Each structure stands twice: as C-alpha cells, then as structure tokens.
Short mmCIF file of C-alpha atoms and ligand atoms in Angstrom, two decimals:
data_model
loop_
_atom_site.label_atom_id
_atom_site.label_comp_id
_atom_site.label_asym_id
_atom_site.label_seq_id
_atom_site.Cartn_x
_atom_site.Cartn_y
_atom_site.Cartn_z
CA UNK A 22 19.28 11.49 24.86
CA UNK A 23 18.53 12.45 28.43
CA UNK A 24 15.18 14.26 28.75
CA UNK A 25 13.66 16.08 31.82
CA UNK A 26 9.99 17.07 31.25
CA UNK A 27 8.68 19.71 33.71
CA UNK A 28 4.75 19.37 34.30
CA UNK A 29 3.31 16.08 33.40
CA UNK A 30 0.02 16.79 32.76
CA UNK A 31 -2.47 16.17 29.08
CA UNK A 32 0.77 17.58 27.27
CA UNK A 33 3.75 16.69 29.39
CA UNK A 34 3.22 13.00 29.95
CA UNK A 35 1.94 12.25 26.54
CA UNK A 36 5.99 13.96 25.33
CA UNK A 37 7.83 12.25 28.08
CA UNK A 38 6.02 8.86 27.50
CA UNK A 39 6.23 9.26 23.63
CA UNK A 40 9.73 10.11 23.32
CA UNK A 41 10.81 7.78 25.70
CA UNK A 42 8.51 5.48 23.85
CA UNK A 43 11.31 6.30 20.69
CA UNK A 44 14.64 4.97 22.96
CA UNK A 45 14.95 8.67 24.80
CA UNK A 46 15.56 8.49 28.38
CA UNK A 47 13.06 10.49 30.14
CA UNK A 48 12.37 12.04 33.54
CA UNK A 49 8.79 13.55 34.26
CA UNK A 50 8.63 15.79 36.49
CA UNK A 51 5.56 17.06 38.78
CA UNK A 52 4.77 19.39 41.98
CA UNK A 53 1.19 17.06 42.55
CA UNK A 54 2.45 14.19 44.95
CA UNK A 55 -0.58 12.53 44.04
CA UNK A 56 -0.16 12.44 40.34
CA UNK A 57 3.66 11.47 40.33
CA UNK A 58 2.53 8.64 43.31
CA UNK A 59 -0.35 7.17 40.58
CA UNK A 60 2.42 7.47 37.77
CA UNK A 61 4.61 5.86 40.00
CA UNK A 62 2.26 3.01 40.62
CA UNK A 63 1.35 2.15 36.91
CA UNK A 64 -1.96 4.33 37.23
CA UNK A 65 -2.44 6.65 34.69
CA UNK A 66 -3.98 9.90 36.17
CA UNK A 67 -5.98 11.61 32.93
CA UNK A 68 -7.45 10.06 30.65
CA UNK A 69 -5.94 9.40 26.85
CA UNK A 70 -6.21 6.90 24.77
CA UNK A 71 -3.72 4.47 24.29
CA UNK A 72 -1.45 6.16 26.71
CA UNK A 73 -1.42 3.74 29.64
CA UNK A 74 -0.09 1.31 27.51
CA UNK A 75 2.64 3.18 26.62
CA UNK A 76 3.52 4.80 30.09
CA UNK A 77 3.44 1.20 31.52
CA UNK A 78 6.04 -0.74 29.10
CA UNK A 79 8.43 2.16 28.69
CA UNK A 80 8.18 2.48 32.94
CA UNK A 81 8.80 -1.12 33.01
CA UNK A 82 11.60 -0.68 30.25
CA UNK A 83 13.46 1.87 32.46
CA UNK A 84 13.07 4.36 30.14
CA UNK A 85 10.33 6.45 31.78
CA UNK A 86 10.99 7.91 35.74
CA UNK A 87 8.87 9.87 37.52
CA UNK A 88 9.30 12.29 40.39
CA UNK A 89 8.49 15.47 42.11
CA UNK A 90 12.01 16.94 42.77
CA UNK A 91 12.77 19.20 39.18
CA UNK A 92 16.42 20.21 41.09
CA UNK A 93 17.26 16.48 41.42
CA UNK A 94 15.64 15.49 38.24
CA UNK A 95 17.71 18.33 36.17
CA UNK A 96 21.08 17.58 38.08
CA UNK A 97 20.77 14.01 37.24
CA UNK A 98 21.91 15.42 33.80
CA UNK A 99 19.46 16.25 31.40
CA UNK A 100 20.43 17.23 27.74
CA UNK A 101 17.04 18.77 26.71
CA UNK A 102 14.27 20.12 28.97
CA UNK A 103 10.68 20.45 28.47
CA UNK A 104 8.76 23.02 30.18
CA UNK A 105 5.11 21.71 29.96
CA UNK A 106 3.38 23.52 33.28
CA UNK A 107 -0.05 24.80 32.77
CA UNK A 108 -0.61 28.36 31.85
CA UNK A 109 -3.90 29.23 32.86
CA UNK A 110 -5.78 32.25 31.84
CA UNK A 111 -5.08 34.97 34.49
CA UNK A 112 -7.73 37.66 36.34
CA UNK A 113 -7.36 39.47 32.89
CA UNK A 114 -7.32 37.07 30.10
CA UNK A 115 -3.43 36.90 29.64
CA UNK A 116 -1.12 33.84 30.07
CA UNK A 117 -0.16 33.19 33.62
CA UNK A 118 3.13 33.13 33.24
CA UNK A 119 3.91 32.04 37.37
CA UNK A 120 3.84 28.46 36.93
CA UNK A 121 6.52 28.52 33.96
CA UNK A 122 8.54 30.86 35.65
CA UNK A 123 8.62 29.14 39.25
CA UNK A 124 9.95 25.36 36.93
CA UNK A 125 12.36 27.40 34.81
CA UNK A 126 14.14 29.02 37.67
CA UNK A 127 14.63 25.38 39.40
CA UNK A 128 15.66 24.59 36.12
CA UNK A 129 18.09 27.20 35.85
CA UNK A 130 19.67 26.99 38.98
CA UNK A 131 20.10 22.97 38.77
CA UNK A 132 22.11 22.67 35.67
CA UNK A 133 25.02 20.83 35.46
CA UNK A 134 25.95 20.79 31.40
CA UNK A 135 24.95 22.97 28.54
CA UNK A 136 21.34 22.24 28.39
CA UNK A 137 18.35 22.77 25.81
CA UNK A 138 15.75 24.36 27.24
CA UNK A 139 12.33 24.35 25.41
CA UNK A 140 8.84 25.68 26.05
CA UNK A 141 6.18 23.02 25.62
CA UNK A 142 3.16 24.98 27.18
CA UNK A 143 1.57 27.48 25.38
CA UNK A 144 2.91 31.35 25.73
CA UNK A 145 2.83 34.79 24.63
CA UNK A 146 4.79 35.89 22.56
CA UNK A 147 8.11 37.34 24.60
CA UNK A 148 8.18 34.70 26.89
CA UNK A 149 10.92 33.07 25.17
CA UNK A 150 13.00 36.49 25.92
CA UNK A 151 11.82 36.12 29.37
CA UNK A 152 13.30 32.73 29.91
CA UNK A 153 16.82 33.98 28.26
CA UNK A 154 16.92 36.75 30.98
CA UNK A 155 15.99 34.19 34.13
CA UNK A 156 18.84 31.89 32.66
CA UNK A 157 21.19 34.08 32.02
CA UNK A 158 20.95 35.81 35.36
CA UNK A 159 21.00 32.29 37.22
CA UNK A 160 22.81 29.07 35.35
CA UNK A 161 25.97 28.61 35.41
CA UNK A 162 26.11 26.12 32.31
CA UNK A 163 25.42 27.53 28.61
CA UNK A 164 21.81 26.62 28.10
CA UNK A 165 19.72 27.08 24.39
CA UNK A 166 16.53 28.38 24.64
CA UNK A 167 13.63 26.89 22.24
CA UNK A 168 10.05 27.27 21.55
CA UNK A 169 8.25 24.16 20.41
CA UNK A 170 4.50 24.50 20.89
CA UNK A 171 2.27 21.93 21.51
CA UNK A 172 -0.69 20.82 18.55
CA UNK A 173 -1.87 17.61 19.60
CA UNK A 174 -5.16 17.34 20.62
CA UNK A 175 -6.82 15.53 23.55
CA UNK A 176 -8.26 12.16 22.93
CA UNK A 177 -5.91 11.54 19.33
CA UNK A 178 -2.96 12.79 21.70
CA UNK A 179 -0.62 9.93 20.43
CA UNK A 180 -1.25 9.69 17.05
CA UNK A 181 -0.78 13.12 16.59
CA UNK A 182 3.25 13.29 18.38
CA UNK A 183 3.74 10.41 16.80
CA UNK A 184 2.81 11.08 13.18
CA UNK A 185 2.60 15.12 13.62
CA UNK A 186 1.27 17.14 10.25
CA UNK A 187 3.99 19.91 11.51
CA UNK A 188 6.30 20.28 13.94
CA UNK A 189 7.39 23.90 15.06
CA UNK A 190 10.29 24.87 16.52
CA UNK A 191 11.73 28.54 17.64
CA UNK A 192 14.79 29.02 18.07
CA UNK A 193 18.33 31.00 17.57
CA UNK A 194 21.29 28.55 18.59
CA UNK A 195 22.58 25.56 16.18
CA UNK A 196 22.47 23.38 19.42
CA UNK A 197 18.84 23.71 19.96
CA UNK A 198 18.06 23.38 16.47
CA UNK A 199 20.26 19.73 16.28
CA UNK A 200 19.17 18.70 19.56
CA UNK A 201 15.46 18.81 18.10
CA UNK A 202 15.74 18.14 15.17
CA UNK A 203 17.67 14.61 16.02
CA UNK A 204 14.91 14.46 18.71
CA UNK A 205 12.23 14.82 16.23
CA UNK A 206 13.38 13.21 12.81
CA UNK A 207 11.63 9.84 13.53
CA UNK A 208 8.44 11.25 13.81
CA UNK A 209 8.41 12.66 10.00
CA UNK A 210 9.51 9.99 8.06
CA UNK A 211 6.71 10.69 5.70
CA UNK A 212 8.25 14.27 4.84
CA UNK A 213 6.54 16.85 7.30
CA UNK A 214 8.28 19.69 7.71
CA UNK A 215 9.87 20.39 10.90
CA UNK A 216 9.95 24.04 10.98
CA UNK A 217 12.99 26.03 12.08
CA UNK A 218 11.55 29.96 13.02
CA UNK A 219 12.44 32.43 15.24
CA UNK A 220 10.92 32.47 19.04
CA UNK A 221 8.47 35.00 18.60
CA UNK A 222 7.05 33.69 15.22
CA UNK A 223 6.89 29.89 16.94
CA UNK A 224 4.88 31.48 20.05
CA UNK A 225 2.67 33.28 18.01
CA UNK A 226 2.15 30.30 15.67
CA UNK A 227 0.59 28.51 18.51
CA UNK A 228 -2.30 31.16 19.01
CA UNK A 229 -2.92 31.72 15.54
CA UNK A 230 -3.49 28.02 15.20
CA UNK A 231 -5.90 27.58 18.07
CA UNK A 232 -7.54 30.98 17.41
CA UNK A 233 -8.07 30.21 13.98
CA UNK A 234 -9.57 26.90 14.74
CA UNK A 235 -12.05 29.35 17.48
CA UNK A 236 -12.62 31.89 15.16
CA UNK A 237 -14.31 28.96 12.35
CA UNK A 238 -16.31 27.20 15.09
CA UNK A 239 -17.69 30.45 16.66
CA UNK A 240 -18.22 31.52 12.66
CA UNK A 241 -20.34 28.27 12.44
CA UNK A 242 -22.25 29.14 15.31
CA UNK A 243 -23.63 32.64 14.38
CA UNK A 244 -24.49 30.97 11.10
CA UNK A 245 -26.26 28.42 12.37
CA UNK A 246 -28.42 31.18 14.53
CA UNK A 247 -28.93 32.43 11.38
CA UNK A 248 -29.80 29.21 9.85
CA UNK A 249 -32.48 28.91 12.34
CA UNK A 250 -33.65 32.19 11.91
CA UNK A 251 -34.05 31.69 8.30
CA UNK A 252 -35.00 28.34 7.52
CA UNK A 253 -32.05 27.31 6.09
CA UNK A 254 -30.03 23.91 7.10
CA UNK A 255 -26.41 24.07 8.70
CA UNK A 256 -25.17 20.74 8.01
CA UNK A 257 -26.39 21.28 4.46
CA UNK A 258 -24.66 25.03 4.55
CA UNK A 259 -21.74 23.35 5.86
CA UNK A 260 -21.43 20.23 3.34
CA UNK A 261 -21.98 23.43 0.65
CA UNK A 262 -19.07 25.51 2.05
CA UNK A 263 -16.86 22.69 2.74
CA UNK A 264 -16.61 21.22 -0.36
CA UNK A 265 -14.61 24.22 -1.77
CA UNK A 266 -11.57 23.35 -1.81
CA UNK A 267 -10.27 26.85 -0.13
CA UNK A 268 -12.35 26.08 2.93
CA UNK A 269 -12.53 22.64 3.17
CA UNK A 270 -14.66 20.60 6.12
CA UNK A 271 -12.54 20.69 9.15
CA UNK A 272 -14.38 22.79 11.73
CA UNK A 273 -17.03 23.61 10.09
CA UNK A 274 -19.37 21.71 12.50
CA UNK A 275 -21.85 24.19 14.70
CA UNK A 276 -22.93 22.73 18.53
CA UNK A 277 -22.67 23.76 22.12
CA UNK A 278 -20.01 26.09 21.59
CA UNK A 279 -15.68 24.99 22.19
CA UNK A 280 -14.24 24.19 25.58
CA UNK A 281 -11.65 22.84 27.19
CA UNK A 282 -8.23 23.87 28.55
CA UNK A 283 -6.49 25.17 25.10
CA UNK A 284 -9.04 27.24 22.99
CA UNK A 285 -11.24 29.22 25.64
CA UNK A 286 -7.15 30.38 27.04
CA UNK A 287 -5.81 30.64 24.18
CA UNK A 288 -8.30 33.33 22.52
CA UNK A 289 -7.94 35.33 25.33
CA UNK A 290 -4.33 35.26 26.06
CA UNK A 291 -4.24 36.55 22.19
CA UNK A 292 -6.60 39.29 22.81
CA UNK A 293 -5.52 40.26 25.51
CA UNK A 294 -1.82 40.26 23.44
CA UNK A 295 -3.37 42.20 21.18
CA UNK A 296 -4.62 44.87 23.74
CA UNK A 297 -1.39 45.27 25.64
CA UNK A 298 0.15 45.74 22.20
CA UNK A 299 -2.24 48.01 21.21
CA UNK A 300 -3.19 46.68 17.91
CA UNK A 301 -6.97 45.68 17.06
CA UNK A 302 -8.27 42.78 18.45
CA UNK A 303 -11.76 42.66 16.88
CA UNK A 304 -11.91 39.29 15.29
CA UNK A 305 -10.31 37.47 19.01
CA UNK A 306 -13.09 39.30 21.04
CA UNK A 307 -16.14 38.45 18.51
CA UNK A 308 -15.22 34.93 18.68
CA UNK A 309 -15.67 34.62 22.39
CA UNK A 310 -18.32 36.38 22.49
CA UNK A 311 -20.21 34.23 19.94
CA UNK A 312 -18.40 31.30 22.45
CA UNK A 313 -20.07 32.77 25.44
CA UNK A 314 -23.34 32.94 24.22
CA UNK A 315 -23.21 29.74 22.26
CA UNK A 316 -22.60 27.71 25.69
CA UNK A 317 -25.83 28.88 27.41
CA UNK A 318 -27.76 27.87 24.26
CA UNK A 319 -29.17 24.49 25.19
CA UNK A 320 -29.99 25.60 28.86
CA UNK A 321 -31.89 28.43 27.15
CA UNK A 322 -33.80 26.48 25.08
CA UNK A 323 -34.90 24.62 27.83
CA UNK A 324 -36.56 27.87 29.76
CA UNK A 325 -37.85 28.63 26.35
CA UNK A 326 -39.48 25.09 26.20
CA UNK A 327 -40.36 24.74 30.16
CA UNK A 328 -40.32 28.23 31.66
CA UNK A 329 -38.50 30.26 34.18
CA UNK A 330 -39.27 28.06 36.41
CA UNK A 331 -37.74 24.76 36.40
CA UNK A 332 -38.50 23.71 39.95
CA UNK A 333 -40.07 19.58 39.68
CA UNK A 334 -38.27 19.26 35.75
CA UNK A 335 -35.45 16.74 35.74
CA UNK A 336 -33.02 17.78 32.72
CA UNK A 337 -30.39 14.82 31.72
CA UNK A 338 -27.36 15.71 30.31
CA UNK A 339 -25.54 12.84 27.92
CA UNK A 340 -21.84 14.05 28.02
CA UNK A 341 -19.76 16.20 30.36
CA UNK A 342 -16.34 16.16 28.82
CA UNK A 343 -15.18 19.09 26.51
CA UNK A 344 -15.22 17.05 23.97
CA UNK A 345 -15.31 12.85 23.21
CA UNK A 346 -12.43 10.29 24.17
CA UNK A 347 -11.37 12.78 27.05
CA UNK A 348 -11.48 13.11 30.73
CA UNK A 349 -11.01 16.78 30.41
CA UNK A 350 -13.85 19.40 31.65
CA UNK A 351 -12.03 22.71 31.93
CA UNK A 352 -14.65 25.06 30.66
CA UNK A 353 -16.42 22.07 29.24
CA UNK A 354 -20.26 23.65 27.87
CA UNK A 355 -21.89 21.69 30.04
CA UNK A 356 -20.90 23.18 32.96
CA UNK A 357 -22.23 26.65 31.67
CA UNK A 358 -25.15 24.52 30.80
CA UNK A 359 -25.52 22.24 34.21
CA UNK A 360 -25.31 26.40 36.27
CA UNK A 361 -28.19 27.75 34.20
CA UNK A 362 -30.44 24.44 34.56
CA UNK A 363 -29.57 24.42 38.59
CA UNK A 364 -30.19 28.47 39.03
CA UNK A 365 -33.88 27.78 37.71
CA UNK A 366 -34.64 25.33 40.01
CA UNK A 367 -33.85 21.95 37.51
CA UNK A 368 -33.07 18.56 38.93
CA UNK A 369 -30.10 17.65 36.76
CA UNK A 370 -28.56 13.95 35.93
CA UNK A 371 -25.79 13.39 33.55
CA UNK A 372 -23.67 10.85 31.95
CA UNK A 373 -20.90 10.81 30.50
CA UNK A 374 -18.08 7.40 29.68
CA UNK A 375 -14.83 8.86 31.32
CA UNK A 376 -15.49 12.32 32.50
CA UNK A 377 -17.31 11.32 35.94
CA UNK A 378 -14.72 11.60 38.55
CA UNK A 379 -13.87 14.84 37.49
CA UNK A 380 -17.32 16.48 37.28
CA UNK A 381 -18.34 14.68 40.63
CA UNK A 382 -15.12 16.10 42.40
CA UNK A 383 -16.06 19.46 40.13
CA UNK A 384 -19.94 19.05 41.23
CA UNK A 385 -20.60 16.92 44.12
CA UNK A 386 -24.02 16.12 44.70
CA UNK A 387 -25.61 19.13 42.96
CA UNK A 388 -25.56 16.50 39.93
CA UNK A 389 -26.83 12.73 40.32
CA UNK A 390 -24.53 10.87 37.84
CA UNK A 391 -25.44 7.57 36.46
CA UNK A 392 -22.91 5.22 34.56
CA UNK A 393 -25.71 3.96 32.66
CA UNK A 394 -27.16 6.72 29.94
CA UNK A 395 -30.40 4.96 30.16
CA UNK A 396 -31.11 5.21 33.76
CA UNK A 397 -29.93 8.91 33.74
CA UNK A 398 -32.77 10.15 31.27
CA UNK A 399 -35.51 7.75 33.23
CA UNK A 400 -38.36 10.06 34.09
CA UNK A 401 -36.18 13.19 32.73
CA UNK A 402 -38.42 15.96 30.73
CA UNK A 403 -35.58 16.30 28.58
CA UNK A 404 -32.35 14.85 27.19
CA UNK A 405 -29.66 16.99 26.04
CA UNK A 406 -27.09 15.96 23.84
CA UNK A 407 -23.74 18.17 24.74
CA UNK A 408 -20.81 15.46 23.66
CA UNK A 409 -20.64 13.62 20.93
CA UNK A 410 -19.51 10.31 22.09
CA UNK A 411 -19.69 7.27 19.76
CA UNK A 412 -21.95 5.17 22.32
CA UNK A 413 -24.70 8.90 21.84
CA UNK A 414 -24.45 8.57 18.09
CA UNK A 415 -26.72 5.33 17.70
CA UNK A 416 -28.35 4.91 20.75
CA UNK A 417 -31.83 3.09 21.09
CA UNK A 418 -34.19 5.63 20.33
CA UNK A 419 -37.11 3.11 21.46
CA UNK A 420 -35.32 2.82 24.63
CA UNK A 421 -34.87 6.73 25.32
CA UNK A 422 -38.46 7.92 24.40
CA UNK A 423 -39.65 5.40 26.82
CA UNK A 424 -37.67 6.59 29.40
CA UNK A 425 -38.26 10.15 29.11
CA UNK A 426 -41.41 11.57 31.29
CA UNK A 427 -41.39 14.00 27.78
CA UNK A 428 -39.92 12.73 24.96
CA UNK A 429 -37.79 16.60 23.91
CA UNK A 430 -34.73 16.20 22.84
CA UNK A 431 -32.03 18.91 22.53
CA UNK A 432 -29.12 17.93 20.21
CA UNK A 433 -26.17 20.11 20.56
CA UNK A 434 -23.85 18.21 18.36
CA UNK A 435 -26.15 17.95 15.51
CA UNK A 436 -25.60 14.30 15.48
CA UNK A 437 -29.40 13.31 14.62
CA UNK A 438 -31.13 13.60 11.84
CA UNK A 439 -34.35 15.79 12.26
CA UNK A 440 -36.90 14.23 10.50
CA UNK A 441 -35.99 10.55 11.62
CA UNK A 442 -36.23 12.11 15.22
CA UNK A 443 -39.36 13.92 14.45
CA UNK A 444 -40.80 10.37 13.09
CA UNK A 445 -39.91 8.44 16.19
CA UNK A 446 -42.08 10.90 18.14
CA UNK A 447 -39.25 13.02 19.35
CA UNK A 448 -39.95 16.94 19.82
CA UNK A 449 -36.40 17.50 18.80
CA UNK A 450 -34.41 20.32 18.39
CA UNK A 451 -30.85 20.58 16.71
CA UNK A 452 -28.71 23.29 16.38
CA UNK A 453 -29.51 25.50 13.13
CA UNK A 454 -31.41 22.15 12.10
CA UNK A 455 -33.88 22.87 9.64
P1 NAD B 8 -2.17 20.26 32.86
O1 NAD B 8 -2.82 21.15 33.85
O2 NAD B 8 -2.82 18.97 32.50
O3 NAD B 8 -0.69 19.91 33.35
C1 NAD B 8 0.20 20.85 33.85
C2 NAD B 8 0.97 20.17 34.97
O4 NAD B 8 2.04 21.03 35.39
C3 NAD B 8 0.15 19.90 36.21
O5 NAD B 8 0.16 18.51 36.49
C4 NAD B 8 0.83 20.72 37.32
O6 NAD B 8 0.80 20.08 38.58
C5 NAD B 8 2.24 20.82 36.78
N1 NAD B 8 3.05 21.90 37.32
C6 NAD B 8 2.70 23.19 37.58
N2 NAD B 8 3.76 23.88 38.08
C7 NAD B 8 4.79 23.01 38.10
C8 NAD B 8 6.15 23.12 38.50
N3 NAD B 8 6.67 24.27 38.96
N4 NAD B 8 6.92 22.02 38.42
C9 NAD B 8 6.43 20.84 37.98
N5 NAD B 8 5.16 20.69 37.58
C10 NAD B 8 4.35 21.75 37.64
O7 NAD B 8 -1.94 21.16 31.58
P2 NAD B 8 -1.83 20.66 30.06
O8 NAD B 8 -3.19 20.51 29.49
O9 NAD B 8 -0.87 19.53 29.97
O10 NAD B 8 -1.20 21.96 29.39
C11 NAD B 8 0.14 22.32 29.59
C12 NAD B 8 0.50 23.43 28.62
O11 NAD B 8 0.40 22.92 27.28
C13 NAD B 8 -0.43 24.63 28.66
O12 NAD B 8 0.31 25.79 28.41
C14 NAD B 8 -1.41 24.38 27.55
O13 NAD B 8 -1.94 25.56 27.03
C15 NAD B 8 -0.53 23.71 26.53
N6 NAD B 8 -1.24 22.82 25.60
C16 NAD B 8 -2.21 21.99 26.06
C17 NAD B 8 -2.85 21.13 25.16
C18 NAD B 8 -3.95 20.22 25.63
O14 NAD B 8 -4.66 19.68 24.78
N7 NAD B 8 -4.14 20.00 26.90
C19 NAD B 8 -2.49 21.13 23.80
C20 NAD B 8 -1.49 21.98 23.38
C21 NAD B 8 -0.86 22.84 24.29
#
C-alpha cells in the first residue's frame, strides 16, 4: 500500500517507520526543514527506543521517504493518509484544531485517486465531521474519512504498534474499514480486536482512555496526601487496592504528578468538551487540579525544609524527562519544579540520560546540567528524585550521601525504601511514605 503520513513527530514517525517496517510504502511528511533534513540524513530527531534502527533499514530498504512538500508527497499517489500533526492545548484548554486543518486542506486539494484519509492525532469529538466538510468542499477524488487514535506510549512506542492490546478505528465507508483493516491485520495475530465504531465514539475513546489513566494517578495522589497526613503507607495502600482484581495495579503508583504532551492536553481538551457541551465536567477539572498541585510538591517541600529563602542552597534534580526512556519534556514536573526552586533564589543542577538537549534549549543556563548524576548532586543540599530512570533506581547510596553538602533526599517516584534510606543516614522523604 502507498502511505503518506502528515506530521512526523513521537506519533507520526513511529506509524510511518512501523508500517513501512511491515512491506507498506511510506512517505513522512513534515513542515520542520530541520527534522525532515536529520531524517533525511539517518539521524533520528526524538528520542525512542529502538526506533533508529528501524527508520534506518527501512530508509535504506526504500521503503521509508521523507520530505517537507505534503502536495507533492499526496500527488505522488497515496492510498491511505495519516494525519499525525500536533494538537496542542489552545488559550482555553480545547484542541487546537489549526495545525490539522492547515495538512488536511493540502491534503485535500492534492489528491489524485480515491484516498483514505485518517486522523492519527488526538481530537475532539466532531472533528471527524469537520474534515468531511473541508474535503468535500475541496477534492476532487472520493476520499474516506477515518478516525484511528493513537495509544502507544512514549518510550515502549514500538512494542506497543507492533503488538497493540486494541486497535480503534472510526469510521462509516467499507473502503476505510478494508483499507485498515488489511493495514492492520498483521499486528493482531494474537486475536486483539480491531474495533470498527463510529467517528465520534473512536474520538471520544481516545480521551476517555487518557483521562481515565489521569483521573487514577491524580486519585493516587490525593491519597497519598492523605497517607501522609495519616500515617498510613501508599505503596502498601496501593499493593492492598491493586490486588483486587476490579482495580488491578496499573496506575496506581503516586509521585510528582503526570506530564508530558498527551495527558496534561488531553484532560483539558475533554473538559473543556464537556463545557462547550454543557454537560458536567467535575471529575476532568478535579483531576487537574490535584495535577497542578501535585507538580509543585517537591519544590514545596524544599521551602518547607530550607525556607523562603533559597538564596546560597544548590537543589539537584535527577531526571527531567516526563517520564523514563524519553526525550520528551512538554509539561514535564520538573519544570514546575526547576520555576519554584529558581523564584526562591535556588542554584539548580540536574541530570537526566536523554532529556538534556531539550531542557538546555528549554532552559539555557538558568540550569547547570551535568551528564554525570554524581557530579550534579556534589555539594547540593538536596537531591530530588523526579524520574524514575533505571540508572536512579540502584544508585550508590555511599556515593550520593558523600556528595551531598546535606544528605535530604526527596523521592518523588517512591522508588526507595524509607527505612533503608533512613539507615544509610538519609533525611528522606517519599511521597505518602510512611
Ligand atoms: P509532535 O509535536 O511530536 O509532532 C507533530 C509534528 O507535526 C511536528 O513535527 C510538526 O512539525 C508537524 N506538523 C505540524 N503541522 C504540520 C503540517 N501542516 N504539515 C506537516 N507537518 C506538520 O506531536 P506528537 O507527540 O507526535 O503528537 C501528534 C498527535 O498525536 C497529537 O494530537 C497527540 O495528542 C497525539 N498522540 C500523541 C502521543 C504521544 O505519546 N506523543 C500518543 C498518542 C497520541
């Protein structure tokens, strides 16, 4: 099949490399000259694991092209075409919609056969209708328009397209529904369900997913302020609750509060769904909430520990990234985190394995980053724990409570145990930790 993918960013390159990774031959398209000049060079511009592999030998294999020019891409003949652009939160919460709207118009207008036309990025519900109306008023080939939302998750990106637990599709046309389905059958050998629903119920799908997955972190989080205010343990609370077989333990972990460029959007787009269709939105705005807080927590407790006044304390941060095993920081914690420590006067280092270049271009020299986690917590009154990498799990505790001008250590990922910490000498505080 001939595929055109629109936006090759954390979602559109990992489709366009995966399915041309299954025989598909597949165009991805970008308006950043600089990314489509890396991809064009063999460099991979993000960071995912396992995925430079990939783009290289499918590149090499002719399979994979890369370009900035949709029109051209899309006249080339394209059978089925992802939209994958970014659709940042707007000024009040909702989708921005401009992005999508700018690619599908190109799109529409550059047809040359009946085409597929599916929405990878994330979208209200509607949007779908939307993209009938801009196609029907411009192309002058029969296209099929599809939903097909997006569930992987940064840093397992690959794994999950290529073994998914579900994939969704929206849609009202046999030809969209064959074209994706044919597209899609290798990936569920083992029996998950592709899911043939209407538009509306396959856009909305996609919030309720991420919103649920919000809505049991942020839960997590209240409860573990309650833990602390109690007594009570969260990691034992949340071995107890996960167990039952109804809840189960996905999720269930408390920290430094979610991130990144899917669930922070996403809960908002939905409220703000909510609001413009004037149904309640309770749940949606008591999760953020509970978010917002949750990522000023750590700085917090370090003006609880230190005072107001944080001129002449160095603060070192181990992990920048939203989460581990990605290069992503949009609305990472420790960015809330790194604002607070810097508005009271803190000197701040940080570390982190792949997320430097980003902060530093994010930052500049308001941070002094160190490669080395060691040398970023020498002489530091305080090490703070915000991602959970593997290399932060095991670390040599020797090693850091030498280094550290006062051995405190805030763990916002709970991945410590208290009283081992408390036995090395560590003043150490986890979240909801007894
Ligand atoms: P991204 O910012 O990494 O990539 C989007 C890309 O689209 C950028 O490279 C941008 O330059 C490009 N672009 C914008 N306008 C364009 C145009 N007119 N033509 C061509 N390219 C254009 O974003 P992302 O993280 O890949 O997310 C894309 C969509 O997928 C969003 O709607 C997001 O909510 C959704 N999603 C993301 C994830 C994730 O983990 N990142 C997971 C599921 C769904």
């Amino acid at each position: 099949m001939k595929i055109v993918v629109i936006g090759t960013g954390y979602v559109g390159l990992v489709q366009g490399t995966c399915l041309a990774d299954s025989g598909h031959t597949v165009t991805c398209v970008d308006i950043d000259e600089n990314k489509v000049a890396m991809l064009l060079r063999g460099e991979i511009p993000i960071y995912e694991p396992g995925l430079d592999e990939l783009v290289i030998r499918n590149a090499k294999a002719g399979r994979l092209k890369f370009t900035t020019d949709t029109a051209k891409a899309v006249a080339e003949g394209a059978e089925v075409v992802f939209l994958a652009v970014g659709t940042p939160p707007g000024d009040d919460g909702s989708a921005e919609l401009k992005y999508l709207f700018a690619a599908a118009k190109t799109v529409a207008l550059s047809l040359v056969e009946p085409t597929v036309v599916v929405t990878k990025s994330t979208v209200p519900v509607g949007t779908g209708r939307k993209l009938q109306a801009i196609f029907k008023e411009t192309a002058k080939q029969p296209f099929f328009i599809a939903s097909n939302p997006e569930f992987l998750k940064e840093g397992d990106a690959i794994n999950d397209f290529m073994k998914p637990d579900r994939i969704v599709v929206g849609c009202d046309s046999e030809e969209a529904k064959k074209a994706l389905t044919s597209m899609y059958e290798p990936f569920v050998r083992t029996d998950n369900p592709i899911l043939m629903m209407d538009i509306e119920s396959a856009e909305l799908t996609k919030y309720a997913a991420n919103a649920f997955l919000a809505t049991k972190i942020s839960f997590m989080n209240e409860l573990a302020a309650l833990a602390d205010a109690t007594g009570a343990d969260i990691e034992t609370v949340r071995k107890g609750m996960g167990f039952d077989r109804r809840i189960g333990h996905l999720f269930l972990f408390s920290g430094v509060g979610y991130g990144g460029s899917c669930f922070p959007k996403d809960v908002k787009a939905l409220a703000a769904l909510a609001k413009e269709k004037k149904v309640g939105n309770a749940v949606l705005e008591a999760v953020e909430e509970v978010n917002d807080a949750q990522k000023k927590l750590l700085a917090e407790r370090v003006v609880e520990r230190f005072g107001k006044d944080l001129k002449g304390k160095r603060i070192a941060l181990w992990g920048i990234a939203f989460k581990p095993r990605t290069d992503d920081i949009r609305e990472a914690p420790s960015l809330e985190i790194i604002d607070i420590l810097l508005a009271h006067g803190a000197t701040v280092t940080a570390t982190d394995p792949v997320a430097m270049p980003n902060a530093k271009k994010l930052l500049g020299d308001k941070v002094t980053f160190f490669e080395d986690p060691y040398a970023a917590i020498e002489g530091a009154d305080a090490l703070l724990v915000v991602t959970e990498w593997n290399e932060f799990r095991r670390p040599d505790f020797a090693r850091i409570k030498k280094a550290l001008r006062t051995p405190v250590l805030f763990d916002g990922r709970n991945v410590y145990d208290p009283p081992a910490m408390r036995e090395l000498g560590f003043e150490y505080r986890g979240i909801g930790r007894r």
